[in-house]
Amino acid sequence: MYQLDHLADVARKAVRIGHELIRTGRPETVTEKADRDTFTDVDVRIEHEIRKYLAEATPDIDFVGEEEGRSGSGAEGACIWGLDPIDGTANFVHGIPLCGISLVLMRGGRALVAAVSLPYFDLHYSAVVGNGAFVNGKKMSVSETTELSKSIVAMGDYAIGKDASKKNRERIKLTAKLAAQVERVRMFGSAAHDLVWLAEGRVDAAIVLSNNTLDLAAGILIARESGALVMDSTGATHNINSPDTVAVAPGISDQLLSLVQSTSSLLD
């Protein structure tokens, strides 16, 4: 049986594969998956290379990737690696240096190990459940802010695809309320950035009005291990079935949750 510390080292090495591929390459092909949702040849190459590495390093652990799906035994309750090869593909395609590789190890819907790499900043984040979170080997923690008016809040992207107009009406309402009360609202276009920068204290909260496991699970574990509270918009503890994501430094959690709840119909 693998030890979690060993698996954390495997995860860090895995995301470095993607780190190097992003730093050294540009997309040659861009393919549309759905309305304004694309992937590139670099996404596919990263997923292929990391899948290959993990199959060699941890052959008994299943794998699921955003672009090519699942491989492994498929046994119920088995450990599984989950990869988003490029979180922030739209940024990557347009040459905006806000994208990252996000890898999580889960069992029974619970995140155990996480690693996120932000190639253009040379920042490497990791966490093991119950053992804290680290950036470039240094332990980190969320901000100690207690005032919403002095807080930077990261917002997830506006919706695309089915019912996007309806969903975005609520996102715009929330953005307006945040703009009136917080120091600044930021939209980085990458959930990985939102959550690891919350963990590092660069922002004070991250709100994502959706819950895509491959996009979020690694960053959520890293944020939690840095001391963030991670809930859904009802205030319930966040899990893989939550409809949305509110991650926040404890000192402003009540204020932020009250503001979020004051905007109706947030759920996707």
Coordinates of C-alpha atoms in Angstrom, one line a residue:
M1 CA 0.0 0.0 0.0
Y2 CA 1.3 3.4 -0.9
Q3 CA 2.0 6.0 1.8
L4 CA 0.5 9.4 1.3
D5 CA 3.8 11.2 1.6
H6 CA 5.1 9.1 -1.2
L7 CA 2.0 9.8 -3.3
A8 CA 2.5 13.5 -2.7
D9 CA 6.0 13.3 -4.1
V10 CA 4.6 11.4 -7.1
A11 CA 1.9 14.1 -7.6
R12 CA 4.5 16.9 -7.5
K13 CA 6.6 15.1 -10.1
A14 CA 3.6 14.5 -12.3
V15 CA 2.5 18.2 -12.5
R16 CA 6.1 19.2 -13.3
I17 CA 5.7 17.2 -16.5
G18 CA 2.9 19.5 -17.5
H19 CA 4.8 22.5 -16.1
E20 CA 7.6 22.0 -18.6
L21 CA 5.3 21.2 -21.5
I22 CA 3.5 24.5 -21.0
R23 CA 6.6 26.6 -20.5
T24 CA 8.3 25.2 -23.6
G25 CA 5.4 25.0 -26.1
R26 CA 2.5 26.9 -27.7
P27 CA -0.7 25.3 -29.0
E28 CA -0.7 24.2 -32.6
T29 CA -4.3 23.1 -32.7
V30 CA -7.4 24.4 -30.8
T31 CA -10.5 22.2 -30.9
E32 CA -14.0 23.2 -29.8
K33 CA -15.6 20.9 -27.3
A34 CA -18.8 22.9 -26.7
D35 CA -20.0 26.5 -26.8
R36 CA -16.8 28.6 -26.3
D37 CA -15.1 25.6 -24.6
T38 CA -11.9 24.4 -26.2
F39 CA -8.9 22.1 -25.7
T40 CA -5.5 22.1 -27.4
D41 CA -3.0 19.6 -28.5
V42 CA -0.9 20.7 -25.5
D43 CA -3.8 19.7 -23.1
V44 CA -3.9 16.2 -24.8
R45 CA -0.1 15.8 -24.7
I46 CA 0.1 16.8 -21.0
E47 CA -2.7 14.4 -20.1
H48 CA -1.1 11.6 -22.1
E49 CA 2.4 12.1 -20.5
I50 CA 1.1 12.4 -17.0
R51 CA -1.2 9.4 -17.4
K52 CA 1.8 7.4 -18.6
Y53 CA 4.0 8.5 -15.7
L54 CA 1.3 7.7 -13.1
A55 CA 0.6 4.3 -14.7
E56 CA 4.3 3.5 -14.1
A57 CA 4.7 5.1 -10.7
T58 CA 1.3 3.9 -9.2
P59 CA 0.0 1.1 -11.4
D60 CA -2.6 0.1 -8.9
I61 CA -4.3 3.5 -8.9
D62 CA -7.0 4.5 -11.4
F63 CA -6.8 7.7 -13.4
V64 CA -9.3 10.1 -14.9
G65 CA -8.4 13.0 -17.1
E66 CA -10.5 15.9 -18.4
E67 CA -9.7 15.2 -22.1
E68 CA -9.4 11.4 -22.4
G69 CA -11.5 10.0 -19.6
R70 CA -10.9 7.1 -17.1
S71 CA -8.5 4.2 -17.1
G72 CA -7.9 1.5 -14.5
S73 CA -10.0 -1.1 -12.7
G74 CA -13.1 1.1 -12.1
A75 CA -13.6 -0.6 -8.8
E76 CA -16.0 1.1 -6.4
G77 CA -14.1 2.8 -3.6
A78 CA -10.7 2.6 -5.4
C79 CA -8.2 5.4 -5.2
I80 CA -8.2 7.5 -8.4
W81 CA -6.0 10.3 -9.7
G82 CA -7.9 13.2 -11.3
L83 CA -6.2 15.6 -13.7
D84 CA -7.0 18.9 -15.3
P85 CA -4.1 19.1 -17.7
I86 CA -4.5 22.9 -18.3
D87 CA -6.8 24.8 -16.0
G88 CA -7.4 28.0 -17.9
T89 CA -7.1 26.8 -21.4
A90 CA -8.7 29.9 -22.8
N91 CA -5.9 32.0 -21.2
F92 CA -3.3 29.6 -22.5
V93 CA -4.6 29.9 -26.1
H94 CA -4.6 33.7 -25.9
G95 CA -1.1 33.9 -24.4
I96 CA -2.4 35.0 -21.0
P97 CA 0.0 33.6 -18.3
L98 CA -2.8 32.4 -16.0
C99 CA -3.1 28.7 -16.3
G100 CA -2.0 25.7 -14.4
I101 CA -1.9 21.9 -14.0
S102 CA -4.1 20.5 -11.3
L103 CA -3.8 16.9 -10.0
V104 CA -5.7 15.3 -7.1
L105 CA -5.8 11.8 -5.5
M106 CA -9.3 10.9 -4.3
R107 CA -10.9 8.0 -2.6
G108 CA -14.6 7.7 -2.0
G109 CA -15.1 11.3 -3.0
R110 CA -12.5 12.5 -0.5
A111 CA -9.3 14.3 -1.6
L112 CA -6.2 12.9 -0.1
V113 CA -3.3 14.4 -2.0
A114 CA -3.1 17.5 -4.3
A115 CA -0.6 19.2 -6.5
V116 CA -1.0 22.3 -8.6
S117 CA 1.7 24.0 -10.7
L118 CA 1.5 27.5 -12.2
P119 CA 4.1 27.3 -14.9
Y120 CA 4.5 31.0 -15.8
F121 CA 5.1 32.0 -12.2
D122 CA 7.2 28.9 -11.3
L123 CA 5.0 28.2 -8.3
H124 CA 4.4 24.7 -7.1
Y125 CA 1.7 23.9 -4.6
S126 CA 0.9 20.7 -2.8
A127 CA -1.0 19.3 0.2
V128 CA -1.7 16.0 2.0
V129 CA -4.9 15.8 4.0
G130 CA -4.2 16.6 7.7
N131 CA -0.6 17.7 7.0
G132 CA -0.8 21.3 5.8
A133 CA -0.2 22.9 2.4
F134 CA 3.0 24.1 0.8
V135 CA 4.3 26.4 -2.0
N136 CA 7.7 25.7 -3.3
G137 CA 8.4 23.7 -0.2
K138 CA 7.3 26.4 2.3
K139 CA 4.3 26.0 4.5
M140 CA 1.6 28.5 3.8
S141 CA -1.7 29.8 5.4
V142 CA -4.6 31.9 4.4
S143 CA -4.9 35.6 5.2
E144 CA -5.9 36.9 8.6
T145 CA -8.1 39.7 7.2
T146 CA -11.3 40.4 9.2
E147 CA -12.8 43.2 7.0
L148 CA -14.7 42.6 3.8
S149 CA -13.8 46.1 2.7
K150 CA -10.1 45.2 2.7
S151 CA -10.5 41.9 0.9
I152 CA -9.6 40.7 -2.6
V153 CA -12.3 38.2 -3.8
A154 CA -11.6 36.0 -6.8
M155 CA -14.7 35.1 -8.9
G156 CA -15.0 32.1 -11.2
D157 CA -15.6 32.6 -14.9
Y158 CA -19.0 33.6 -16.2
A159 CA -21.1 30.7 -17.6
I160 CA -21.0 29.3 -21.1
G161 CA -23.1 26.7 -22.8
K162 CA -26.6 25.7 -21.9
D163 CA -28.6 28.3 -19.9
A164 CA -25.6 30.6 -19.8
S165 CA -27.7 33.8 -20.0
K166 CA -29.8 32.8 -17.0
K167 CA -26.7 31.7 -14.9
N168 CA -24.9 34.9 -15.8
R169 CA -27.7 37.1 -14.6
E170 CA -27.0 35.8 -11.1
R171 CA -23.3 36.0 -11.5
I172 CA -23.5 39.6 -12.6
K173 CA -25.8 40.4 -9.6
L174 CA -23.2 38.9 -7.2
T175 CA -20.3 40.7 -8.9
A176 CA -22.1 44.0 -8.5
K177 CA -22.7 43.3 -4.8
L178 CA -19.1 42.3 -4.3
A179 CA -17.9 45.4 -6.1
A180 CA -19.8 47.6 -3.7
Q181 CA -18.4 46.0 -0.6
V182 CA -15.0 44.4 -1.1
E183 CA -11.7 46.1 -1.9
R184 CA -11.4 44.5 -5.3
V185 CA -13.0 41.7 -7.4
R186 CA -10.7 39.6 -9.6
M187 CA -11.5 37.1 -12.3
F188 CA -8.3 35.1 -13.2
G189 CA -10.0 32.6 -15.5
S190 CA -8.5 29.6 -13.6
A191 CA -10.0 27.9 -10.5
A192 CA -6.5 26.6 -9.7
H193 CA -5.2 30.2 -9.4
D194 CA -8.2 31.3 -7.4
L195 CA -7.8 28.5 -4.8
V196 CA -4.1 28.3 -4.4
W197 CA -3.8 32.0 -4.2
L198 CA -6.4 32.0 -1.5
A199 CA -4.3 29.3 0.3
E200 CA -1.2 31.5 0.0
G201 CA -3.0 34.7 1.2
R202 CA -2.8 36.5 -2.1
V203 CA -6.6 36.7 -2.2
D204 CA -9.0 36.4 0.7
A205 CA -11.8 34.4 -0.9
A206 CA -12.7 32.5 -4.1
I207 CA -16.3 32.0 -5.4
V208 CA -17.0 29.5 -8.2
L209 CA -20.6 29.2 -9.0
S210 CA -20.2 25.6 -10.2
N211 CA -18.4 22.5 -8.9
N212 CA -16.3 20.6 -11.5
T213 CA -14.3 18.1 -9.5
L214 CA -11.3 18.0 -11.9
D215 CA -11.1 21.8 -11.9
L216 CA -11.5 22.3 -8.2
A217 CA -10.7 19.3 -6.0
A218 CA -6.9 19.8 -5.9
G219 CA -7.2 23.5 -5.1
I220 CA -9.9 22.9 -2.5
L221 CA -7.6 20.5 -0.6
I222 CA -4.7 22.9 -0.8
A223 CA -7.0 25.8 0.4
R224 CA -8.4 23.7 3.3
E225 CA -5.0 22.6 4.4
S226 CA -3.9 26.3 4.5
G227 CA -6.8 27.1 6.8
A228 CA -9.6 28.2 4.4
L229 CA -13.2 27.4 5.0
V230 CA -14.7 25.7 1.9
M231 CA -18.5 25.7 1.7
D232 CA -21.3 25.9 -0.8
S233 CA -23.6 28.9 -1.0
T234 CA -25.9 27.4 1.7
G235 CA -23.0 27.4 4.2
A236 CA -22.8 23.6 4.2
T237 CA -19.4 22.0 4.1
H238 CA -18.3 21.6 0.5
N239 CA -18.1 18.1 -1.1
I240 CA -18.1 16.6 -4.6
N241 CA -21.9 16.9 -4.8
S242 CA -22.0 20.6 -3.8
P243 CA -23.6 22.8 -6.5
D244 CA -21.2 25.7 -6.1
T245 CA -18.0 26.7 -4.2
V246 CA -17.3 29.4 -1.6
A247 CA -13.8 29.3 -0.2
V248 CA -12.8 31.9 2.2
A249 CA -10.4 33.0 5.0
P250 CA -12.1 32.4 8.3
G251 CA -12.0 36.1 9.4
I252 CA -14.5 37.2 6.7
S253 CA -16.4 33.9 6.2
D254 CA -19.7 35.1 7.9
Q255 CA -19.7 38.4 6.1
L256 CA -19.0 36.9 2.7
L257 CA -21.5 34.1 3.0
S258 CA -24.2 36.6 4.0
L259 CA -23.4 38.6 0.9
V260 CA -23.5 35.5 -1.3
Q261 CA -26.8 34.3 0.2
S262 CA -28.4 37.8 -0.4
T263 CA -28.2 37.0 -4.1
S264 CA -30.9 34.5 -5.0
S265 CA -30.8 31.5 -7.3
L266 CA -27.0 31.1 -7.3
L267 CA -27.0 27.4 -8.0
D268 CA -26.3 26.1 -11.5

